[in-house]
Amino acid sequence: LALSTSVAFAISYSLLALPIARFSDRGLQKHVIMASIAVWSSMTFLMGTVQNLGQLAASRFGVALGEAGILPASHSLVSAEFQMAKIARVISILWIGGFLGAASAPLIGGMAADSFGWRGAFMLMGGLSLLLLPVTFLVLRQPAIRGTADTKTASREASSSWVHDVRTLFGQRTFLLLWSGSALLLAAPNANLLYAGPFLIRTFDLSPATAGVYLGFAFGAPLICGTLFGGWLFDRLRRRSLSLALIVPGISVSVGGLVAIYGWWSDDALTATLCLSSANTLFGLITASIYATAQLLAPSNMKSTAAATFNLGMALFGASIGPLLTGYLSDSFAASTGIRSLGYGLTVTTIVTIVGAVMIIIAGSGASYDIRGAKPVSA
């Protein structure tokens, strides 16, 4: 289940984001966003026409290719368009759009499938997504790279190698520690998304419908509220210290992890759901903080690359290891622990997330002395 639903898409999505981010950092954010919308919409439409598994896989890869350019380019664009004092709030709003889309997709897609069949549903959603292209063209502005003294300087900065950019970013202690911590941070949230439902059904003998209601309560509003509040809190705390703005959400995630572990070992479904809801609220506090700090640390001609690099770490480690580790441990403990085996797997995965949060707290301890992203760095 973990291999088929989480790992393949997450890895391909993040690896593709790196070369696309390079184009975005050349001052092509708007073009990258429009091209990404065109590709993923077209590939979604084509998924309704597939005739075999190979065509389905190719279409799925095409969707990943389209989606890969959106996050790095959008983060780079908003960091150029909005004051850095508001960057976390803006990024949190971007993430809410993703949450709402993920939450509404099963409902809208299900209604479309009932009316037109699954092929018709893909064609309808892909066709409607293409309508975003003229809106994007009319609404978005293409910002200039800040801080370039002349055209030759801008060209030299844009043509710097990917290796040079990565060395520049990871040469900062805060960036390295923040990347390492965030790579582990997604272990529990991604495992929870995949396995919380089966956990409630197996452990407490809930029906799928009842478990779905509980999960809606645990994941919907908590993640949205936590992410929005986290963006506001980061911008607020950063007025005093960037270190404080990272340490506080890092502590929040650590506490959220402990609350989640208590829920995995509770004796009733309501307690487990309340614990998961509280944990998701606390987990949400750090989302905007991570990406906002990446934008603050990155030179202005490397901001898309910075966002894509964080995506790569999260996909290769957190988003992949979390579901895989949980599934492996659940299978390993099934014979000896029975219906509680998923609780063991989810507990260990949550500990991995807590370790990531501790690394972010450590990163925050020196973050105030490591910001140098206002000026482009040339090779």
Short mmCIF file of C-alpha atoms in Angstrom, two decimals:
data_model
loop_
_atom_site.label_atom_id
_atom_site.label_comp_id
_atom_site.label_asym_id
_atom_site.label_seq_id
_atom_site.Cartn_x
_atom_site.Cartn_y
_atom_site.Cartn_z
CA LEU A 1 0.00 0.00 0.00
CA ALA A 2 2.77 2.43 0.97
CA LEU A 3 4.82 1.68 -2.14
CA SER A 4 1.90 2.06 -4.52
CA THR A 5 0.34 5.20 -3.04
CA SER A 6 3.10 7.27 -1.45
CA VAL A 7 6.65 6.51 -2.48
CA ALA A 8 6.57 6.43 -6.29
CA PHE A 9 4.69 9.70 -6.77
CA ALA A 10 6.52 11.52 -3.96
CA ILE A 11 9.99 10.66 -5.28
CA SER A 12 9.24 11.39 -8.94
CA TYR A 13 7.47 14.63 -8.01
CA SER A 14 10.40 15.90 -5.95
CA LEU A 15 13.18 14.84 -8.32
CA LEU A 16 11.42 16.55 -11.20
CA ALA A 17 11.05 19.72 -9.14
CA LEU A 18 14.81 20.31 -9.04
CA PRO A 19 15.49 20.97 -12.75
CA ILE A 20 12.20 22.85 -13.07
CA ALA A 21 13.22 25.07 -10.15
CA ARG A 22 16.38 26.01 -12.03
CA PHE A 23 14.28 27.51 -14.83
CA SER A 24 12.14 29.32 -12.28
CA ASP A 25 15.19 30.89 -10.64
CA ARG A 26 16.12 32.47 -13.96
CA GLY A 27 13.19 34.84 -13.54
CA LEU A 28 10.61 32.57 -15.16
CA GLN A 29 8.28 31.86 -12.23
CA LYS A 30 5.09 32.85 -14.05
CA HIS A 31 6.04 30.84 -17.13
CA VAL A 32 6.86 27.77 -15.02
CA ILE A 33 3.52 27.99 -13.20
CA MET A 34 1.58 28.29 -16.47
CA ALA A 35 3.49 25.42 -18.07
CA SER A 36 2.93 23.28 -14.98
CA ILE A 37 -0.82 23.91 -15.06
CA ALA A 38 -0.94 23.03 -18.75
CA VAL A 39 0.99 19.78 -18.27
CA TRP A 40 -0.84 18.46 -15.22
CA SER A 41 -4.25 19.41 -16.65
CA SER A 42 -3.49 17.71 -19.95
CA MET A 43 -2.13 14.60 -18.23
CA THR A 44 -5.18 14.44 -15.97
CA PHE A 45 -7.40 14.59 -19.05
CA LEU A 46 -5.37 11.83 -20.74
CA MET A 47 -5.76 9.58 -17.70
CA GLY A 48 -9.37 9.23 -18.78
CA THR A 49 -8.24 7.72 -22.10
CA VAL A 50 -5.69 5.14 -20.92
CA GLN A 51 -6.03 1.54 -22.10
CA ASN A 52 -3.35 -0.27 -20.07
CA LEU A 53 -1.15 -0.02 -16.98
CA GLY A 54 1.78 1.45 -18.89
CA GLN A 55 -0.31 4.32 -20.21
CA LEU A 56 -1.72 4.91 -16.74
CA ALA A 57 1.79 5.05 -15.25
CA ALA A 58 2.94 7.45 -17.97
CA SER A 59 -0.04 9.72 -17.36
CA ARG A 60 0.58 9.63 -13.61
CA PHE A 61 4.21 10.57 -14.23
CA GLY A 62 3.00 13.45 -16.39
CA VAL A 63 0.78 14.70 -13.57
CA ALA A 64 3.82 14.58 -11.26
CA LEU A 65 5.83 16.53 -13.84
CA GLY A 66 3.16 19.22 -13.94
CA GLU A 67 2.71 19.47 -10.20
CA ALA A 68 6.47 19.50 -9.57
CA GLY A 69 6.90 23.05 -10.80
CA ILE A 70 4.12 24.70 -8.84
CA LEU A 71 5.45 24.81 -5.29
CA PRO A 72 9.04 26.01 -5.96
CA ALA A 73 7.90 28.63 -8.48
CA SER A 74 5.01 29.87 -6.35
CA HIS A 75 7.16 30.21 -3.23
CA SER A 76 9.78 32.12 -5.20
CA LEU A 77 7.12 34.35 -6.73
CA VAL A 78 5.42 35.28 -3.45
CA SER A 79 8.77 35.94 -1.77
CA ALA A 80 9.44 38.51 -4.50
CA GLU A 81 5.94 40.01 -4.49
CA PHE A 82 5.28 40.26 -0.73
CA GLN A 83 7.20 41.78 2.12
CA MET A 84 9.37 39.26 3.95
CA ALA A 85 7.64 40.31 7.16
CA LYS A 86 4.52 38.57 5.82
CA ILE A 87 6.11 35.64 4.00
CA ALA A 88 5.02 32.87 6.41
CA ARG A 89 1.40 34.05 6.37
CA VAL A 90 1.38 34.08 2.57
CA ILE A 91 2.93 30.60 2.38
CA SER A 92 0.42 29.27 4.91
CA ILE A 93 -2.42 30.52 2.69
CA LEU A 94 -0.85 28.74 -0.29
CA TRP A 95 -0.82 25.51 1.70
CA ILE A 96 -4.45 25.94 2.72
CA GLY A 97 -5.34 25.96 -0.95
CA GLY A 98 -3.66 22.58 -1.27
CA PHE A 99 -5.45 21.20 1.79
CA LEU A 100 -8.83 22.35 0.49
CA GLY A 101 -8.11 20.83 -2.90
CA ALA A 102 -7.10 17.51 -1.38
CA ALA A 103 -10.19 17.49 0.82
CA SER A 104 -12.63 18.38 -1.95
CA ALA A 105 -11.13 16.19 -4.68
CA PRO A 106 -12.65 12.90 -3.43
CA LEU A 107 -16.08 14.52 -3.08
CA ILE A 108 -16.10 16.31 -6.44
CA GLY A 109 -14.34 13.45 -8.19
CA GLY A 110 -16.80 10.95 -6.75
CA MET A 111 -19.77 12.98 -7.92
CA ALA A 112 -18.24 13.31 -11.39
CA ALA A 113 -17.51 9.58 -11.53
CA ASP A 114 -21.10 8.78 -10.57
CA SER A 115 -22.38 11.00 -13.36
CA PHE A 116 -19.83 10.38 -16.13
CA GLY A 117 -17.82 7.33 -15.07
CA TRP A 118 -14.21 7.37 -13.91
CA ARG A 119 -12.87 8.20 -17.37
CA GLY A 120 -15.28 11.07 -17.73
CA ALA A 121 -14.32 12.34 -14.28
CA PHE A 122 -10.64 12.59 -15.24
CA MET A 123 -11.49 14.30 -18.51
CA LEU A 124 -13.81 16.76 -16.80
CA MET A 125 -11.33 17.71 -14.07
CA GLY A 126 -8.45 17.99 -16.53
CA GLY A 127 -10.50 20.18 -18.86
CA LEU A 128 -11.68 22.46 -16.07
CA SER A 129 -8.10 22.86 -14.80
CA LEU A 130 -7.05 24.23 -18.18
CA LEU A 131 -9.34 27.19 -17.52
CA LEU A 132 -6.80 28.33 -14.92
CA LEU A 133 -4.33 29.21 -17.68
CA PRO A 134 -5.93 32.49 -18.83
CA VAL A 135 -6.57 33.43 -15.20
CA THR A 136 -2.90 32.82 -14.37
CA PHE A 137 -1.78 34.84 -17.38
CA LEU A 138 -3.95 37.81 -16.43
CA VAL A 139 -3.46 37.80 -12.66
CA LEU A 140 0.16 36.84 -11.99
CA ARG A 141 3.01 39.26 -12.48
CA GLN A 142 6.53 38.16 -13.30
CA PRO A 143 8.86 39.71 -10.69
CA ALA A 144 12.42 40.70 -11.52
CA ILE A 145 15.28 39.10 -9.60
CA ARG A 146 16.14 41.50 -6.82
CA GLY A 147 19.54 42.90 -6.19
CA THR A 148 21.11 42.46 -9.63
CA ALA A 149 23.21 45.44 -10.61
CA ASP A 150 23.06 44.93 -14.37
CA THR A 151 22.09 42.51 -17.13
CA LYS A 152 25.49 40.79 -17.25
CA THR A 153 25.42 40.18 -13.50
CA ALA A 154 21.90 38.81 -13.67
CA SER A 155 22.86 36.50 -16.53
CA ARG A 156 25.91 35.21 -14.66
CA GLU A 157 23.85 34.55 -11.54
CA ALA A 158 21.13 32.77 -13.50
CA SER A 159 23.68 30.52 -15.24
CA SER A 160 25.38 29.33 -12.03
CA SER A 161 25.51 25.56 -11.78
CA TRP A 162 23.09 23.50 -9.71
CA VAL A 163 26.04 22.15 -7.71
CA HIS A 164 27.13 25.70 -6.90
CA ASP A 165 23.63 26.62 -5.76
CA VAL A 166 23.33 23.56 -3.53
CA ARG A 167 26.75 24.22 -1.99
CA THR A 168 25.74 27.81 -1.32
CA LEU A 169 22.50 26.76 0.39
CA PHE A 170 23.89 23.86 2.41
CA GLY A 171 26.94 25.91 3.37
CA GLN A 172 24.66 27.64 5.85
CA ARG A 173 24.43 25.73 9.14
CA THR A 174 20.79 26.67 9.65
CA PHE A 175 19.77 25.54 6.15
CA LEU A 176 21.53 22.18 6.58
CA LEU A 177 19.99 21.46 9.98
CA LEU A 178 16.57 22.71 8.90
CA TRP A 179 16.65 20.52 5.78
CA SER A 180 17.72 17.48 7.80
CA GLY A 181 15.02 18.03 10.41
CA SER A 182 12.29 18.65 7.86
CA ALA A 183 13.30 15.49 5.99
CA LEU A 184 12.34 13.48 9.09
CA LEU A 185 9.45 15.69 10.11
CA LEU A 186 6.93 14.35 7.60
CA ALA A 187 7.31 10.73 8.73
CA ALA A 188 4.37 10.78 11.14
CA PRO A 189 2.00 13.10 9.22
CA ASN A 190 2.29 11.03 6.04
CA ALA A 191 1.99 7.73 7.90
CA ASN A 192 -1.04 9.09 9.75
CA LEU A 193 -2.77 10.05 6.50
CA LEU A 194 -2.31 6.54 5.15
CA TYR A 195 -2.83 4.41 8.25
CA ALA A 196 -5.03 6.33 10.70
CA GLY A 197 -8.15 4.98 9.00
CA PRO A 198 -7.05 1.32 9.08
CA PHE A 199 -5.90 1.85 12.69
CA LEU A 200 -9.35 3.01 13.80
CA ILE A 201 -11.10 0.24 11.88
CA ARG A 202 -8.85 -2.58 13.12
CA THR A 203 -8.26 -1.45 16.67
CA PHE A 204 -11.74 -0.23 17.60
CA ASP A 205 -13.84 -2.19 15.11
CA LEU A 206 -15.29 0.92 13.48
CA SER A 207 -17.08 0.79 10.16
CA PRO A 208 -15.33 2.55 7.25
CA ALA A 209 -18.05 5.22 7.23
CA THR A 210 -17.66 5.96 10.95
CA ALA A 211 -13.88 5.97 10.67
CA GLY A 212 -14.21 8.46 7.81
CA VAL A 213 -16.20 10.84 10.02
CA TYR A 214 -13.57 10.58 12.76
CA LEU A 215 -10.76 11.20 10.27
CA GLY A 216 -12.51 14.25 8.86
CA PHE A 217 -12.58 15.69 12.37
CA ALA A 218 -8.93 14.79 12.99
CA PHE A 219 -7.40 16.05 9.74
CA GLY A 220 -9.59 18.80 8.27
CA ALA A 221 -9.94 21.83 10.50
CA PRO A 222 -6.92 20.99 12.73
CA LEU A 223 -4.45 21.08 9.84
CA ILE A 224 -5.98 24.22 8.35
CA CYS A 225 -6.13 26.09 11.66
CA GLY A 226 -2.66 24.95 12.70
CA THR A 227 -1.10 25.97 9.40
CA LEU A 228 -2.75 29.41 9.32
CA PHE A 229 -1.90 30.12 12.95
CA GLY A 230 1.63 28.84 12.40
CA GLY A 231 2.18 31.31 9.57
CA TRP A 232 0.93 34.20 11.69
CA LEU A 233 2.98 33.05 14.70
CA PHE A 234 6.20 32.75 12.70
CA ASP A 235 5.92 36.27 11.30
CA ARG A 236 5.06 37.57 14.76
CA LEU A 237 7.95 35.85 16.53
CA ARG A 238 10.45 36.73 13.79
CA ARG A 239 10.06 40.39 14.74
CA ARG A 240 11.96 39.45 17.88
CA SER A 241 14.17 36.63 16.62
CA LEU A 242 14.27 34.10 13.78
CA SER A 243 15.65 31.64 16.31
CA LEU A 244 12.54 31.97 18.45
CA ALA A 245 10.32 31.68 15.36
CA LEU A 246 11.79 28.22 14.67
CA ILE A 247 12.21 26.96 18.22
CA VAL A 248 8.56 27.51 19.23
CA PRO A 249 7.02 25.46 16.37
CA GLY A 250 9.74 22.84 16.86
CA ILE A 251 8.65 22.44 20.47
CA SER A 252 5.01 22.37 19.36
CA VAL A 253 5.67 19.46 17.00
CA SER A 254 7.52 17.58 19.75
CA VAL A 255 4.55 18.00 22.09
CA GLY A 256 2.20 17.02 19.27
CA GLY A 257 4.17 13.83 18.75
CA LEU A 258 3.81 12.86 22.40
CA VAL A 259 0.08 13.55 22.24
CA ALA A 260 -0.22 11.37 19.13
CA ILE A 261 1.64 8.50 20.80
CA TYR A 262 -0.78 8.67 23.73
CA GLY A 263 -3.61 8.40 21.22
CA TRP A 264 -2.14 5.32 19.53
CA TRP A 265 -2.26 3.51 22.87
CA SER A 266 -5.62 4.79 24.11
CA ASP A 267 -8.50 2.41 24.79
CA ASP A 268 -11.25 4.10 22.79
CA ALA A 269 -11.65 5.63 19.36
CA LEU A 270 -12.80 9.03 20.60
CA THR A 271 -9.67 9.57 22.70
CA ALA A 272 -7.45 8.44 19.84
CA THR A 273 -9.21 10.83 17.46
CA LEU A 274 -9.00 13.77 19.86
CA CYS A 275 -5.28 13.12 20.33
CA LEU A 276 -4.72 12.90 16.58
CA SER A 277 -6.70 16.11 16.07
CA SER A 278 -4.60 17.94 18.67
CA ALA A 279 -1.38 16.53 17.22
CA ASN A 280 -2.30 17.64 13.70
CA THR A 281 -2.98 21.16 14.94
CA LEU A 282 0.46 21.28 16.54
CA PHE A 283 2.10 19.66 13.50
CA GLY A 284 0.54 22.33 11.29
CA LEU A 285 2.32 25.11 13.16
CA ILE A 286 5.63 24.28 11.52
CA THR A 287 4.64 23.99 7.84
CA ALA A 288 4.92 27.66 6.90
CA SER A 289 7.87 28.14 9.27
CA ILE A 290 10.06 25.70 7.34
CA TYR A 291 9.35 27.08 3.89
CA ALA A 292 9.45 30.70 5.02
CA THR A 293 12.87 30.17 6.59
CA ALA A 294 14.09 28.53 3.39
CA GLN A 295 13.05 31.66 1.48
CA LEU A 296 14.73 33.90 4.04
CA LEU A 297 18.00 31.96 3.90
CA ALA A 298 18.17 31.54 0.12
CA PRO A 299 19.75 34.18 -2.11
CA SER A 300 17.12 35.79 -4.31
CA ASN A 301 18.22 33.88 -7.42
CA MET A 302 18.01 30.49 -5.62
CA LYS A 303 14.62 30.63 -3.93
CA SER A 304 12.89 28.11 -6.19
CA THR A 305 15.85 25.76 -5.83
CA ALA A 306 15.66 26.11 -2.05
CA ALA A 307 11.98 25.13 -1.98
CA ALA A 308 12.57 22.21 -4.37
CA THR A 309 15.50 21.00 -2.27
CA PHE A 310 13.30 20.88 0.82
CA ASN A 311 10.66 19.00 -1.14
CA LEU A 312 13.25 16.44 -2.20
CA GLY A 313 14.36 15.80 1.38
CA MET A 314 10.82 15.49 2.64
CA ALA A 315 9.85 13.08 -0.14
CA LEU A 316 12.92 10.86 -0.01
CA PHE A 317 12.85 10.51 3.76
CA GLY A 318 9.72 11.67 5.57
CA ALA A 319 7.06 11.02 2.97
CA SER A 320 8.62 7.70 1.94
CA ILE A 321 10.10 6.31 5.14
CA GLY A 322 7.08 7.17 7.28
CA PRO A 323 4.51 5.01 5.46
CA LEU A 324 7.05 2.27 4.65
CA LEU A 325 8.35 2.01 8.21
CA THR A 326 4.85 1.97 9.67
CA GLY A 327 3.71 -0.74 7.28
CA TYR A 328 6.82 -2.85 7.86
CA LEU A 329 6.58 -2.66 11.65
CA SER A 330 2.86 -3.35 11.59
CA ASP A 331 3.44 -6.51 9.56
CA SER A 332 6.35 -7.53 11.78
CA PHE A 333 4.38 -7.15 15.03
CA ALA A 334 1.11 -8.54 13.69
CA ALA A 335 1.70 -12.09 14.94
CA SER A 336 2.57 -11.05 18.50
CA THR A 337 0.37 -7.98 19.04
CA GLY A 338 -2.64 -8.64 16.82
CA ILE A 339 -4.88 -5.65 16.18
CA ARG A 340 -2.46 -3.33 18.02
CA SER A 341 0.33 -3.86 15.49
CA LEU A 342 -0.42 -0.62 13.65
CA GLY A 343 -0.08 1.23 16.95
CA TYR A 344 3.53 0.02 17.22
CA GLY A 345 4.34 1.18 13.71
CA LEU A 346 2.70 4.58 14.14
CA THR A 347 4.47 5.09 17.47
CA VAL A 348 7.94 4.50 16.02
CA THR A 349 7.18 6.75 13.06
CA THR A 350 6.03 9.49 15.42
CA ILE A 351 9.33 9.22 17.29
CA VAL A 352 11.12 9.84 13.97
CA THR A 353 9.09 13.04 13.59
CA ILE A 354 10.01 14.13 17.11
CA VAL A 355 13.71 13.65 16.25
CA GLY A 356 13.17 15.89 13.22
CA ALA A 357 11.52 18.53 15.42
CA VAL A 358 14.50 18.47 17.79
CA MET A 359 16.83 19.07 14.85
CA ILE A 360 14.75 22.09 13.84
CA ILE A 361 14.99 23.42 17.40
CA ILE A 362 18.78 23.07 17.13
CA ALA A 363 18.69 24.81 13.74
CA GLY A 364 16.74 27.65 15.30
CA SER A 365 19.39 28.22 17.95
CA GLY A 366 21.69 29.87 15.41
CA ALA A 367 19.24 30.94 12.73
CA SER A 368 19.36 34.64 13.54
CA TYR A 369 23.02 34.78 12.51
CA ASP A 370 22.69 32.92 9.22
CA ILE A 371 20.36 34.98 7.02
CA ARG A 372 22.06 36.10 3.83
CA GLY A 373 19.33 35.65 1.26
CA ALA A 374 18.69 39.29 0.35
CA LYS A 375 21.49 39.45 -2.20
CA PRO A 376 22.01 37.11 -5.17
CA VAL A 377 25.16 35.01 -5.09
CA SER A 378 27.07 34.53 -8.33
CA ALA A 379 29.41 31.71 -9.20
#
